[in-house]
Amino acid sequence: MPAIDLSLGSRSRLAAHPRLMELVRIAGTLAKAPAEVVVMHDNRASVVASLTRSILQPRPFTGAERNLINADGPSHVATPEGATFAVRDQGGALVAALTLTSEIAAGSVDALHGVARLISELVHEQAQPSDVLSPATILDGLRDAVLVIDSEFRVLFANRAVGNQFGRTPIELVGTSGIDLVHPDDLEVAFEALSRLAGGREVYRADLRIVHASGDLYRVEVTGNDHSHDPRIGGMVLSFRSDDRDHELAEELGHERGLLSAVLDQLHDGIVATDRFGVPTLVNQAARLMHGVENDQPARDLTLESFLVLDADGTALEIDAHPVARVVRGERLIDEHMSVVSEGLVRHVRVSGQPVVGAGGAQLGAVVGYHDVTEMLVAERELRDRALHDQLTGLPNRRQLHDHLVWLSERQHDGLVGVCFIDLDGFKLVNDTFGHRSGDEVVRDVARRLITELAGQHFLARLGGDEFIAVLSGLVHPAEASAVAERIRTVMRAPFVIGETQIALTASVGLALSEVGVTGEIDEDTLLRQADIALYAAKARGRNRVELFDDQLALAAEEEQRQHEMLRNALDRGGLVMHFQPIIDSDNGDTVGFEALARCRMVDGPLVGPDSFLDAANSSGLVWELDRKAFELSSQAAATLRRVRPDRTLLMSCNFSALSIVQSTFVREITDTVARHGMSPSDFCIEITESTAFEAGELAMAALRELHLLGFVLALDDFGTGYSSLAHLRDLPLKTVKVDRSFVSRLERGTTERAITEAVVHLARTLDLSVVAEGVETIEQLRQVRELGFRFIQGFYYSPARPLSEILLTL
Ligand code: C2E
Ligand code: CA
Ligand code: CA
């Protein structure tokens, strides 16, 4: 029984049949074994449906399947590993099989036959025998030419492959003499073969040359056997296999070379291969592009002159020095920098090359590759540019500032060098109010103004944010530097335009001067630090001004440095101490709460107040550490007071800087601390100054609103010293306003302070805020504030801030 193949189309149609899987499942259930439906091929089975496999692939025949194919006509074969049931077409030919890959129970055989029959029906439904299963169709599917010839060598049948092999159609051949196909010189061999075949059923092989219709000769291998006595065939069946190995090989080689050059054409690297004389044999597309060589120009027609290569300095290379020539001479090149030119376009390349050496060691040719690094170099330059320039303004950045100062230093000119540290006042507010994009616009405008003002005479860099540095050189007198700095300040006063709005901004400038003289050295670090100190002073002295670094500023900076060290020391060694100042209800003299005020113990013993360390804390960033430690100690004290006087409700007021409030962990840490001491948020009042709340921007506002929601009491501290804007009182969920001591000390009738204080008290009343008068020292002041409507008082009149131990004695 010959193996039968279903065409791919009908096989997949069968596979897609909805009932098939159901039948396979039934078969599996009946046999209690994994079931498969397969179609049969020459030497393997194609799985169409399987109970166990989801990916259906061809597999080798099982033993049962092989037996089924080889034996003639059984309806099923069982072996110890499994069983197979034949699926036959209407003519009875084996077309597929139902296979169970483990032993089956004897009782299920009949049932499985039924399933196999159902599958047969499916096959009939799916594939019309005429279309797929007739022997002619099957023979037409073969690659080998098949002829059936009668005893007179007349062609009775020819399959479709004869078209390819003999260059004739089957219809042309049928009825003609098969002998005509054989080359005259091989006729003897042909007759010999046919006579051997005649009568026997053996297979005989012979090598012959066949004359193709085109006149070409093809060597074929003929096999055949004699079916003359089979009435259905009545002749010898011959099959012809083309034996032209060289032909196939050549075809394959051609294919491979085509593939290779297609692959090479895909590469971005240019490749030039030559024979051992330096004649190009292959120039891929990238190399053609780099050298400006037409695609249709055969490689062999090209010479090295057509590949112009420049060395790293840009000089065109002589033919002898050409990389290809060098490799042809046996040199190896590794990553040499060169450039290639085509139509005026220069590409930077790294060239590598290697001689091609045959098995015997003789050089056969050369291969040279160009790796195009132009884009990389451009990207590197861009990166370098980015590294040196500020992206927003295109101005030099800090690194280039350094290079410039070094360069100035090396010029060793006589004269003065000035460094201006320029910073906008309140720029943060612009960012917070109008958004960063508008902030960027302002920064660009500032840059433009500075560039115009410095008019190319001086160097300008941007450090980031709204900070700029101008390096003034070629000056003779310090007054010139001050004049430039002053002009810089003035150009910032013209309004900045943000969309529809115009806003007024000012700038502070810190100026430091350095003589470039005898030594020619500029101490960059010192100069920049001095300019920074001067800027800081300009800010502290009211902004919108120029400060020149001098000895006095140096002293102030030293003092701050000293403060910083003292504070650092105190924080590290438990030197932070809290004192508590009572807040009194003046109606009855009762203490309603305390304000916690920080003190630091100096290394040598005495305690100092915030005046001695707060500036340093704020400018160095130590303030958050200070505030959270202070709050920890204050919470602890509040818990102690609660334990001593559980009957009293005492509010603990604590101070926080803007820098603390904008810490990302601020709210969480404060809340945790309160909980850790068994207290609740409503036992604490958070005091913030106006500038803290409104200058620190939306972040601070958000934190404060969150604290309010958590139950903390909020108080606005030092009212009257900052913005003093009554409108601000509505913007925050405040409970209390503390009016600054500077007002309390000037409450005589007719003063502005009194008028303002009256207004505040009035507004507070309408907003349902309580007011605290700070710094009440005398009985006269107490009378005045009470007259104005203040009930809660904090001041030396009642008590200064005292350590907890003393407070406990008075409660
Ligand atoms: P403040 O919040 O306005 O605190 C009140 C200040 O006025 C305290 O000064 C207090 O001793 C003082 N004072 C109270 N009554 C009178 C009086 O009748 N006459 C006079 N002349 N002064 C009085 P202190 O303790 O020197 O604190 C100064 C500032 O330091 C505080 O002003 C507060 O803003 C800040 N501060 C204190 N502790 C901390 C803290 O832990 N963290 C932060 N960030 N700031 C703190
Ligand atoms: Ca306070
Ligand atoms: Ca205050």
Coordinates of N, CA, C and O in Angstrom, one line a residue, residues 23 37 41 226 277 329 344 378 519 611 663 768:
L23 N -14.6 13.9 17.8 CA -14.4 12.5 17.5 C -13.1 12.0 18.2 O -13.1 10.9 18.7
V37 N -5.6 12.1 15.2 CA -5.9 11.8 13.8 C -4.7 12.3 13.0 O -4.2 13.4 13.2
H41 N 2.1 10.5 5.1 CA 3.0 11.0 4.1 C 4.0 10.0 3.8 O 3.9 8.9 4.3
D226 N 7.8 -3.2 -13.6 CA 6.9 -3.6 -14.7 C 5.6 -4.0 -14.2 O 5.4 -4.8 -13.3
F277 N 44.9 41.1 -6.4 CA 45.5 42.2 -7.2 C 44.9 43.5 -6.8 O 45.3 44.5 -7.4
R329 N 48.3 44.6 0.4 CA 49.7 44.2 0.6 C 50.0 43.4 1.8 O 51.1 43.0 2.1
G344 N 31.0 65.9 -2.1 CA 31.2 66.9 -1.2 C 30.8 66.6 0.3 O 31.0 67.4 1.2
V378 N 28.9 63.6 15.8 CA 28.0 64.7 15.9 C 27.3 64.7 17.3 O 27.2 65.7 18.0
T519 N 51.0 87.6 40.6 CA 51.0 86.1 40.5 C 50.2 85.7 39.3 O 50.4 84.6 38.7
D611 N 18.7 84.0 68.1 CA 19.4 85.0 67.4 C 20.8 84.5 67.1 O 21.4 85.0 66.1
Q663 N 9.6 70.1 53.6 CA 10.2 68.8 53.6 C 9.1 67.8 53.3 O 8.0 67.9 53.8
D768 N -13.4 85.1 63.1 CA -13.5 84.2 64.2 C -12.1 83.7 64.6 O -11.9 82.5 64.8

